[in-house]
Short mmCIF file of C-alpha atoms (C1' of nucleotides) in Angstrom, two decimals:
data_model
loop_
_atom_site.label_atom_id
_atom_site.label_comp_id
_atom_site.label_asym_id
_atom_site.label_seq_id
_atom_site.Cartn_x
_atom_site.Cartn_y
_atom_site.Cartn_z
CA MET A 13 31.72 -86.86 -8.34
CA PRO A 14 32.97 -83.97 -6.30
CA GLU A 15 31.52 -80.70 -7.46
CA LEU A 16 31.36 -77.46 -5.55
CA PRO A 17 29.32 -78.62 -2.51
CA GLU A 18 31.43 -81.73 -2.00
CA VAL A 19 34.67 -79.78 -2.34
CA GLU A 20 33.40 -77.19 0.11
CA VAL A 21 32.70 -79.93 2.64
CA VAL A 22 36.27 -81.06 2.21
CA ARG A 23 37.53 -77.53 2.60
CA GLN A 24 35.71 -77.14 5.88
CA GLY A 25 37.04 -80.43 7.15
CA LEU A 26 40.58 -79.61 6.14
CA ALA A 27 40.38 -76.16 7.66
CA GLU A 28 39.57 -77.77 10.97
CA HIS A 29 42.38 -80.32 10.82
CA VAL A 30 45.36 -78.76 9.08
CA THR A 31 45.20 -75.01 9.67
CA GLY A 32 48.29 -73.74 11.46
CA ARG A 33 50.22 -76.98 11.07
CA THR A 34 53.74 -77.21 9.65
CA ILE A 35 54.55 -79.72 6.93
CA LYS A 36 57.48 -81.95 7.68
CA LYS A 37 57.55 -84.66 5.04
CA VAL A 38 55.83 -85.38 1.74
CA GLU A 39 55.78 -88.77 0.02
CA VAL A 40 54.57 -89.00 -3.55
CA LEU A 41 53.47 -92.57 -4.20
CA HIS A 42 52.18 -92.12 -7.73
CA PRO A 43 53.77 -89.74 -10.24
CA ARG A 44 50.48 -88.88 -11.90
CA ALA A 45 49.17 -87.42 -8.67
CA VAL A 46 51.51 -84.46 -9.03
CA ARG A 47 50.65 -82.15 -11.89
CA ARG A 48 52.31 -79.20 -13.48
CA ASN A 49 54.92 -79.06 -10.81
CA VAL A 50 58.31 -77.72 -11.80
CA GLY A 51 60.28 -78.81 -8.79
CA SER A 52 59.94 -81.55 -6.24
CA LEU A 53 56.70 -81.34 -4.34
CA ALA A 54 58.42 -82.68 -1.25
CA ASP A 55 61.19 -80.07 -1.32
CA GLU A 56 58.81 -77.22 -1.96
CA LEU A 57 56.40 -78.12 0.82
CA SER A 58 58.77 -79.09 3.57
CA GLY A 59 58.78 -76.61 6.45
CA GLU A 60 55.80 -74.62 5.18
CA ARG A 61 53.08 -73.69 7.63
CA ILE A 62 49.47 -73.80 6.47
CA ARG A 63 47.67 -70.52 6.97
CA CYS A 64 44.14 -71.56 5.98
CA VAL A 65 42.21 -73.58 3.40
CA SER A 66 40.73 -71.83 0.37
CA ARG A 67 38.53 -72.87 -2.50
CA ARG A 68 37.42 -71.64 -5.87
CA GLY A 69 35.01 -73.84 -7.75
CA LYS A 70 36.35 -77.36 -7.49
CA TYR A 71 39.89 -76.32 -6.66
CA LEU A 72 41.26 -76.28 -3.13
CA TRP A 73 44.44 -74.67 -1.98
CA LEU A 74 46.39 -74.29 1.22
CA PRO A 75 48.15 -70.92 1.34
CA PHE A 76 51.32 -71.00 3.38
CA VAL A 77 52.23 -68.39 5.94
CA GLY A 78 53.73 -65.49 4.00
CA ASP A 79 51.09 -65.75 1.28
CA GLN A 80 53.58 -66.40 -1.49
CA LEU A 81 53.07 -70.08 -2.12
CA ALA A 82 50.24 -72.60 -1.82
CA LEU A 83 49.57 -76.28 -2.17
CA VAL A 84 46.81 -76.70 -4.76
CA ALA A 85 44.60 -79.77 -5.00
CA HIS A 86 41.91 -80.96 -7.36
CA LEU A 87 39.94 -84.09 -6.56
CA GLY A 88 39.14 -84.96 -10.15
CA MET A 89 36.49 -87.64 -10.20
CA SER A 90 37.51 -89.89 -7.39
CA GLY A 91 39.97 -87.98 -5.25
CA GLN A 92 39.79 -87.87 -1.49
CA LEU A 93 41.70 -85.85 1.05
CA LEU A 94 41.80 -87.85 4.25
CA VAL A 95 43.06 -86.97 7.68
CA GLN A 96 44.44 -90.20 9.10
CA PRO A 97 46.63 -91.22 12.03
CA ALA A 98 50.14 -92.30 11.04
CA GLN A 99 49.48 -95.88 12.08
CA ALA A 100 46.44 -96.25 9.84
CA PRO A 101 47.16 -98.70 7.00
CA ASP A 102 47.80 -97.25 3.57
CA GLU A 103 44.72 -96.92 1.42
CA LYS A 104 44.75 -98.93 -1.78
CA HIS A 105 44.97 -95.83 -3.93
CA LEU A 106 47.08 -93.67 -1.68
CA ARG A 107 48.93 -91.20 -3.92
CA VAL A 108 50.44 -88.58 -1.65
CA ARG A 109 51.15 -88.63 2.07
CA ILE A 110 51.85 -85.43 3.97
CA SER A 111 53.22 -85.65 7.50
CA PHE A 112 53.43 -82.77 9.91
CA ALA A 113 55.98 -81.52 12.40
CA ASP A 114 53.50 -82.11 15.22
CA SER A 115 52.31 -85.50 16.34
CA GLY A 116 48.89 -85.10 14.76
CA PRO A 117 47.36 -87.08 11.91
CA GLN A 118 48.61 -87.17 8.33
CA LEU A 119 46.96 -85.62 5.32
CA ARG A 120 46.51 -88.22 2.61
CA PHE A 121 45.53 -87.81 -1.01
CA VAL A 122 43.77 -90.95 -2.21
CA ASP A 123 42.56 -91.22 -5.79
CA GLN A 124 41.40 -94.29 -7.62
CA ARG A 125 41.04 -92.93 -11.14
CA THR A 126 43.93 -90.47 -10.94
CA PHE A 127 42.08 -87.61 -12.56
CA GLY A 128 42.89 -85.51 -9.54
CA GLY A 129 46.21 -84.12 -8.48
CA MET A 130 48.26 -81.84 -6.30
CA MET A 131 50.79 -79.16 -7.12
CA THR A 132 52.46 -76.14 -5.65
CA ALA A 133 51.73 -72.71 -7.05
CA GLU A 134 52.67 -69.12 -6.54
CA LEU A 135 49.95 -66.87 -5.24
CA VAL A 136 49.05 -63.81 -7.29
CA PRO A 137 46.59 -61.00 -6.54
CA ASP A 138 42.98 -61.68 -7.50
CA THR A 139 40.36 -59.14 -8.52
CA ALA A 140 38.98 -58.56 -5.04
CA GLY A 141 42.05 -57.81 -2.97
CA GLY A 142 42.81 -61.42 -2.17
CA LYS A 143 45.17 -63.95 -3.65
CA VAL A 144 44.75 -66.94 -5.93
CA PRO A 145 47.20 -69.58 -7.19
CA GLU A 146 48.60 -68.42 -10.50
CA ILE A 147 47.92 -71.73 -12.22
CA ILE A 148 44.19 -71.49 -11.57
CA SER A 149 43.74 -67.79 -12.24
CA HIS A 150 41.91 -68.75 -15.44
CA ILE A 151 39.22 -70.45 -13.36
CA ALA A 152 36.21 -68.19 -12.88
CA ARG A 153 34.77 -67.46 -9.47
CA ASP A 154 31.98 -69.76 -8.40
CA PRO A 155 28.40 -68.57 -7.84
CA LEU A 156 28.70 -68.91 -4.06
CA ASP A 157 31.63 -66.48 -4.06
CA PRO A 158 30.49 -63.04 -2.81
CA ALA A 159 32.66 -61.45 -5.50
CA PHE A 160 30.99 -63.41 -8.30
CA ASP A 161 29.77 -60.91 -10.87
CA LYS A 162 26.34 -62.04 -12.05
CA LEU A 163 25.92 -59.33 -14.61
CA ALA A 164 29.30 -59.91 -16.23
CA PHE A 165 28.60 -63.62 -16.29
CA THR A 166 25.26 -63.10 -18.02
CA THR A 167 26.84 -60.83 -20.61
CA ARG A 168 29.71 -63.18 -21.34
CA LEU A 169 27.42 -66.17 -21.51
CA ARG A 170 25.01 -64.59 -23.95
CA ALA A 171 27.88 -63.50 -26.16
CA LYS A 172 28.88 -67.11 -26.63
CA ASN A 173 27.73 -69.25 -29.46
CA THR A 174 27.39 -72.55 -27.69
CA GLU A 175 24.93 -74.70 -25.84
CA ILE A 176 23.90 -73.70 -22.34
CA LYS A 177 24.96 -76.90 -20.63
CA ARG A 178 28.39 -76.74 -22.20
CA ALA A 179 28.67 -73.16 -20.95
CA LEU A 180 27.66 -74.17 -17.42
CA LEU A 181 30.43 -76.75 -17.42
CA ASP A 182 32.99 -74.24 -18.71
CA GLN A 183 34.99 -73.43 -15.60
CA SER A 184 36.37 -70.25 -17.11
CA LEU A 185 32.83 -68.81 -17.22
CA VAL A 186 31.54 -70.03 -13.88
CA SER A 187 33.23 -72.62 -11.73
CA GLY A 188 32.09 -75.37 -9.41
CA ILE A 189 29.31 -76.76 -11.58
CA GLY A 190 29.75 -80.29 -12.91
CA ASN A 191 27.56 -82.69 -14.82
CA ILE A 192 25.23 -83.46 -11.92
CA TYR A 193 24.47 -79.93 -10.76
CA ALA A 194 24.28 -78.69 -14.33
CA ASP A 195 21.47 -81.15 -15.01
CA GLU A 196 19.75 -80.29 -11.74
CA ALA A 197 19.95 -76.54 -12.33
CA LEU A 198 18.68 -76.87 -15.90
CA TRP A 199 15.80 -79.02 -14.69
CA ARG A 200 14.81 -76.47 -12.07
CA ALA A 201 15.04 -73.66 -14.59
CA LYS A 202 13.16 -75.74 -17.20
CA ILE A 203 15.79 -75.16 -19.84
CA HIS A 204 17.04 -77.76 -22.29
CA GLY A 205 20.80 -78.12 -22.03
CA ARG A 206 21.25 -77.85 -25.77
CA ARG A 207 19.57 -74.47 -26.06
CA LEU A 208 21.99 -71.87 -27.36
CA THR A 209 23.30 -69.35 -24.85
CA GLY A 210 22.62 -66.44 -27.19
CA GLY A 211 18.97 -67.42 -27.42
CA LEU A 212 18.34 -67.12 -23.69
CA SER A 213 17.16 -63.88 -22.14
CA ALA A 214 19.20 -62.25 -19.41
CA GLY A 215 16.38 -62.95 -16.99
CA LYS A 216 16.33 -66.61 -17.92
CA ILE A 217 20.06 -66.86 -17.32
CA ARG A 218 19.81 -65.10 -13.97
CA GLY A 219 17.09 -67.56 -13.01
CA LEU A 220 19.26 -70.48 -14.07
CA LEU A 221 22.12 -69.16 -11.99
CA ASP A 222 19.83 -68.76 -9.00
CA ASP A 223 18.71 -72.36 -9.48
CA ALA A 224 22.32 -73.54 -9.59
CA VAL A 225 23.02 -71.68 -6.36
CA ALA A 226 19.89 -73.10 -4.74
CA VAL A 227 20.65 -76.71 -5.61
CA MET A 228 24.29 -76.47 -4.59
CA THR A 229 23.45 -74.70 -1.34
CA SER A 230 20.92 -77.37 -0.52
CA ALA A 231 23.42 -80.12 -1.29
CA LEU A 232 26.03 -78.38 0.81
CA GLY A 233 23.65 -78.31 3.74
CA GLN A 234 23.20 -82.06 3.52
CA GLY A 235 26.79 -82.90 2.65
CA GLY A 236 28.06 -81.22 5.74
CA THR A 237 26.08 -83.36 8.11
CA SER A 238 27.93 -86.65 7.68
CA PHE A 239 31.32 -85.41 8.75
CA ASP A 240 33.66 -87.61 10.71
CA ALA A 241 36.41 -86.10 12.80
CA LEU A 242 39.22 -88.17 11.33
CA TYR A 243 37.80 -88.99 7.98
CA VAL A 244 37.51 -85.90 5.87
CA ASN A 245 34.52 -87.10 3.94
CA VAL A 246 35.11 -86.19 0.44
CA ASN A 247 34.25 -88.99 -1.77
CA GLY A 248 31.63 -86.85 -3.38
CA GLN A 249 29.60 -89.91 -4.14
CA SER A 250 29.03 -90.82 -0.54
CA GLY A 251 27.15 -87.75 0.51
CA TYR A 252 25.68 -87.03 -2.83
CA PHE A 253 23.55 -89.94 -3.72
CA ASP A 254 21.39 -89.87 -0.61
CA ARG A 255 20.34 -86.49 -1.74
CA SER A 256 17.16 -85.99 -3.62
CA LEU A 257 17.96 -85.64 -7.28
CA ASN A 258 15.28 -84.51 -9.68
CA ALA A 259 16.98 -85.14 -13.00
CA TYR A 260 20.45 -86.63 -12.79
CA GLY A 261 20.33 -90.43 -12.84
CA GLN A 262 16.54 -90.40 -12.94
CA GLU A 263 16.03 -91.92 -16.38
CA GLY A 264 12.52 -93.38 -16.65
CA GLU A 265 11.37 -91.76 -13.39
CA PRO A 266 8.53 -89.23 -13.44
CA CYS A 267 9.48 -85.58 -13.56
CA GLY A 268 8.79 -83.82 -10.27
CA HIS A 269 7.20 -80.94 -12.12
CA CYS A 270 4.95 -82.60 -14.67
CA GLY A 271 5.18 -86.37 -14.38
CA ALA A 272 6.67 -86.99 -17.82
CA LEU A 273 9.44 -89.58 -17.80
CA ILE A 274 12.97 -88.28 -17.42
CA ARG A 275 15.09 -89.01 -20.47
CA ARG A 276 18.79 -89.65 -20.87
CA GLU A 277 20.93 -88.56 -23.78
CA ARG A 278 24.63 -88.58 -24.55
CA PHE A 279 26.20 -85.18 -24.46
CA MET A 280 29.88 -84.23 -24.39
CA ASN A 281 30.92 -87.83 -23.82
CA ARG A 282 28.70 -88.12 -20.75
CA SER A 283 25.05 -88.45 -19.83
CA SER A 284 22.48 -85.71 -19.66
CA PHE A 285 19.19 -86.19 -17.89
CA PHE A 286 16.21 -83.93 -18.55
CA CYS A 287 12.44 -83.77 -18.70
CA PRO A 288 11.29 -83.86 -22.31
CA ARG A 289 8.16 -81.89 -21.48
CA CYS A 290 9.47 -79.17 -19.13
CA GLN A 291 12.78 -78.72 -20.90
CA ARG A 292 12.01 -78.10 -24.52
CA ARG A 293 14.80 -77.74 -26.95
CA GLY A 294 12.67 -75.37 -28.95
CA SER A 295 13.24 -74.22 -32.47
CA SER A 296 16.61 -72.59 -31.94
CA PRO A 297 19.09 -74.04 -34.41
CA ARG A 298 22.15 -75.96 -33.41
CA PRO A 299 25.40 -74.04 -33.92
CA GLN A 300 26.37 -75.96 -37.02
CA ASP A 301 22.95 -75.39 -38.55
CA LYS A 302 23.43 -71.66 -38.60
CA VAL A 303 25.67 -71.79 -41.61
CA PHE A 304 23.41 -74.04 -43.61
CA ARG A 305 20.15 -72.42 -42.83
CA THR A 306 19.14 -72.07 -46.47
CA ARG A 307 17.65 -75.55 -46.47
CA PRO A 308 13.89 -75.40 -46.02
"C1'" DC B 12 40.37 -66.79 -31.36
"C1'" DA B 13 36.35 -69.68 -30.50
"C1'" DT B 14 34.41 -73.93 -30.40
"C1'" DA B 15 34.01 -79.10 -30.62
"C1'" DG B 16 35.74 -83.35 -29.68
"C1'" DA B 17 39.26 -86.64 -27.92
"C1'" DT B 18 41.78 -88.14 -24.10
"C1'" DC B 19 43.46 -89.50 -19.64
"C1'" DC B 20 42.18 -93.48 -15.74
"C1'" DT B 21 40.30 -97.82 -13.22
"C1'" DG B 22 36.61 -100.22 -10.70
"C1'" DT B 23 32.04 -101.78 -11.40
"C1'" DA B 24 28.26 -103.39 -14.04
"C1'" DT B 25 26.44 -105.62 -17.92
"C1'" DG B 26 26.22 -108.67 -22.09
"C1'" DC B 27 27.23 -112.78 -24.65
"C1'" DT C 19 32.72 -118.82 -15.69
"C1'" DG C 20 35.32 -115.79 -18.49
"C1'" DC C 21 36.09 -112.32 -21.45
"C1'" DA C 22 34.81 -108.03 -23.73
"C1'" DT C 23 32.56 -103.84 -23.56
"C1'" DA C 24 30.19 -99.77 -21.61
"C1'" DC C 25 30.17 -96.43 -18.18
"C1'" DA C 26 31.35 -92.84 -14.70
"C1'" DG C 27 33.39 -87.39 -16.01
"C1'" DG C 28 36.89 -82.77 -14.86
"C1'" DA C 29 40.29 -80.57 -17.05
"C1'" DT C 30 43.37 -80.27 -20.65
"C1'" DC C 31 45.02 -81.00 -25.12
"C1'" DT C 32 44.32 -81.15 -30.14
"C1'" DA C 33 41.81 -80.29 -34.32
"C1'" DT C 34 38.97 -77.47 -37.09
#
DNA sequence: CATAGATCCTGTATGC
DNA sequence: TGCATACAGGATCTAT
């Protein structure tokens, strides 16, 4: 699943292969691949020249020269952005094909499960003198962003009345973290994902954030190594699972800290993996218990 | 408003 | 073998 490190690998690959190129033709092969778009993607993109490739969290965007408009992409669960020669056969789940005015390779959006999508968006000023697509201005900065405000994040997080893992996955608080890196960060920080945000000290939260940064930086370092010139490797799965995971997917394996067996539980319609010894849920009540605390 | 839960999707793996 | 079911999960929508 593409989370921040995987998306960053894609960004780097795209930057190398599409920067400065002018879009000539866009073919949408599956309607679901285009989201929230008012007009025709093809009409809006034709003739635009790509200035660079940007990213915030799991979102990518290609600002066009003039800095008014951008092509925004999200890979969802299974999306890939591939750079392929025109004569390459269509991928089974090819959704959008972008051809350029030059004779170089095409940019293809391939997505099996169609949770991903592309759209055009107007660029609006961000909080640090740059620009961000208007439709994703509600997405928080990610922890690798130099302008990410750790202190504000800690304050907002502690003010919430929810579980810490849910908060980590809330892209309006901090972006880029998905189910896998959330579990890994919580494991490193030795925090149970169902602990309440308000019950965690500021220092504990800072430590958790540092752990999230560490695990994503490490993954990024490894994800960037298997890069092919024509295949913008972005499956997310491909690079990821060779990586050493300490919690995610490790059910029944010994914890790298203490040797206790990693456990799996359902949480938010997905799996959570944690060490039952290192990551104690503690005595903090669940949110719904707060109201009914009178019971002995 | 804040929070919790449902929902979208399809290929793969598993169970009977 | 064949069919049914579970599972993977990011973002958004709906309900409370």
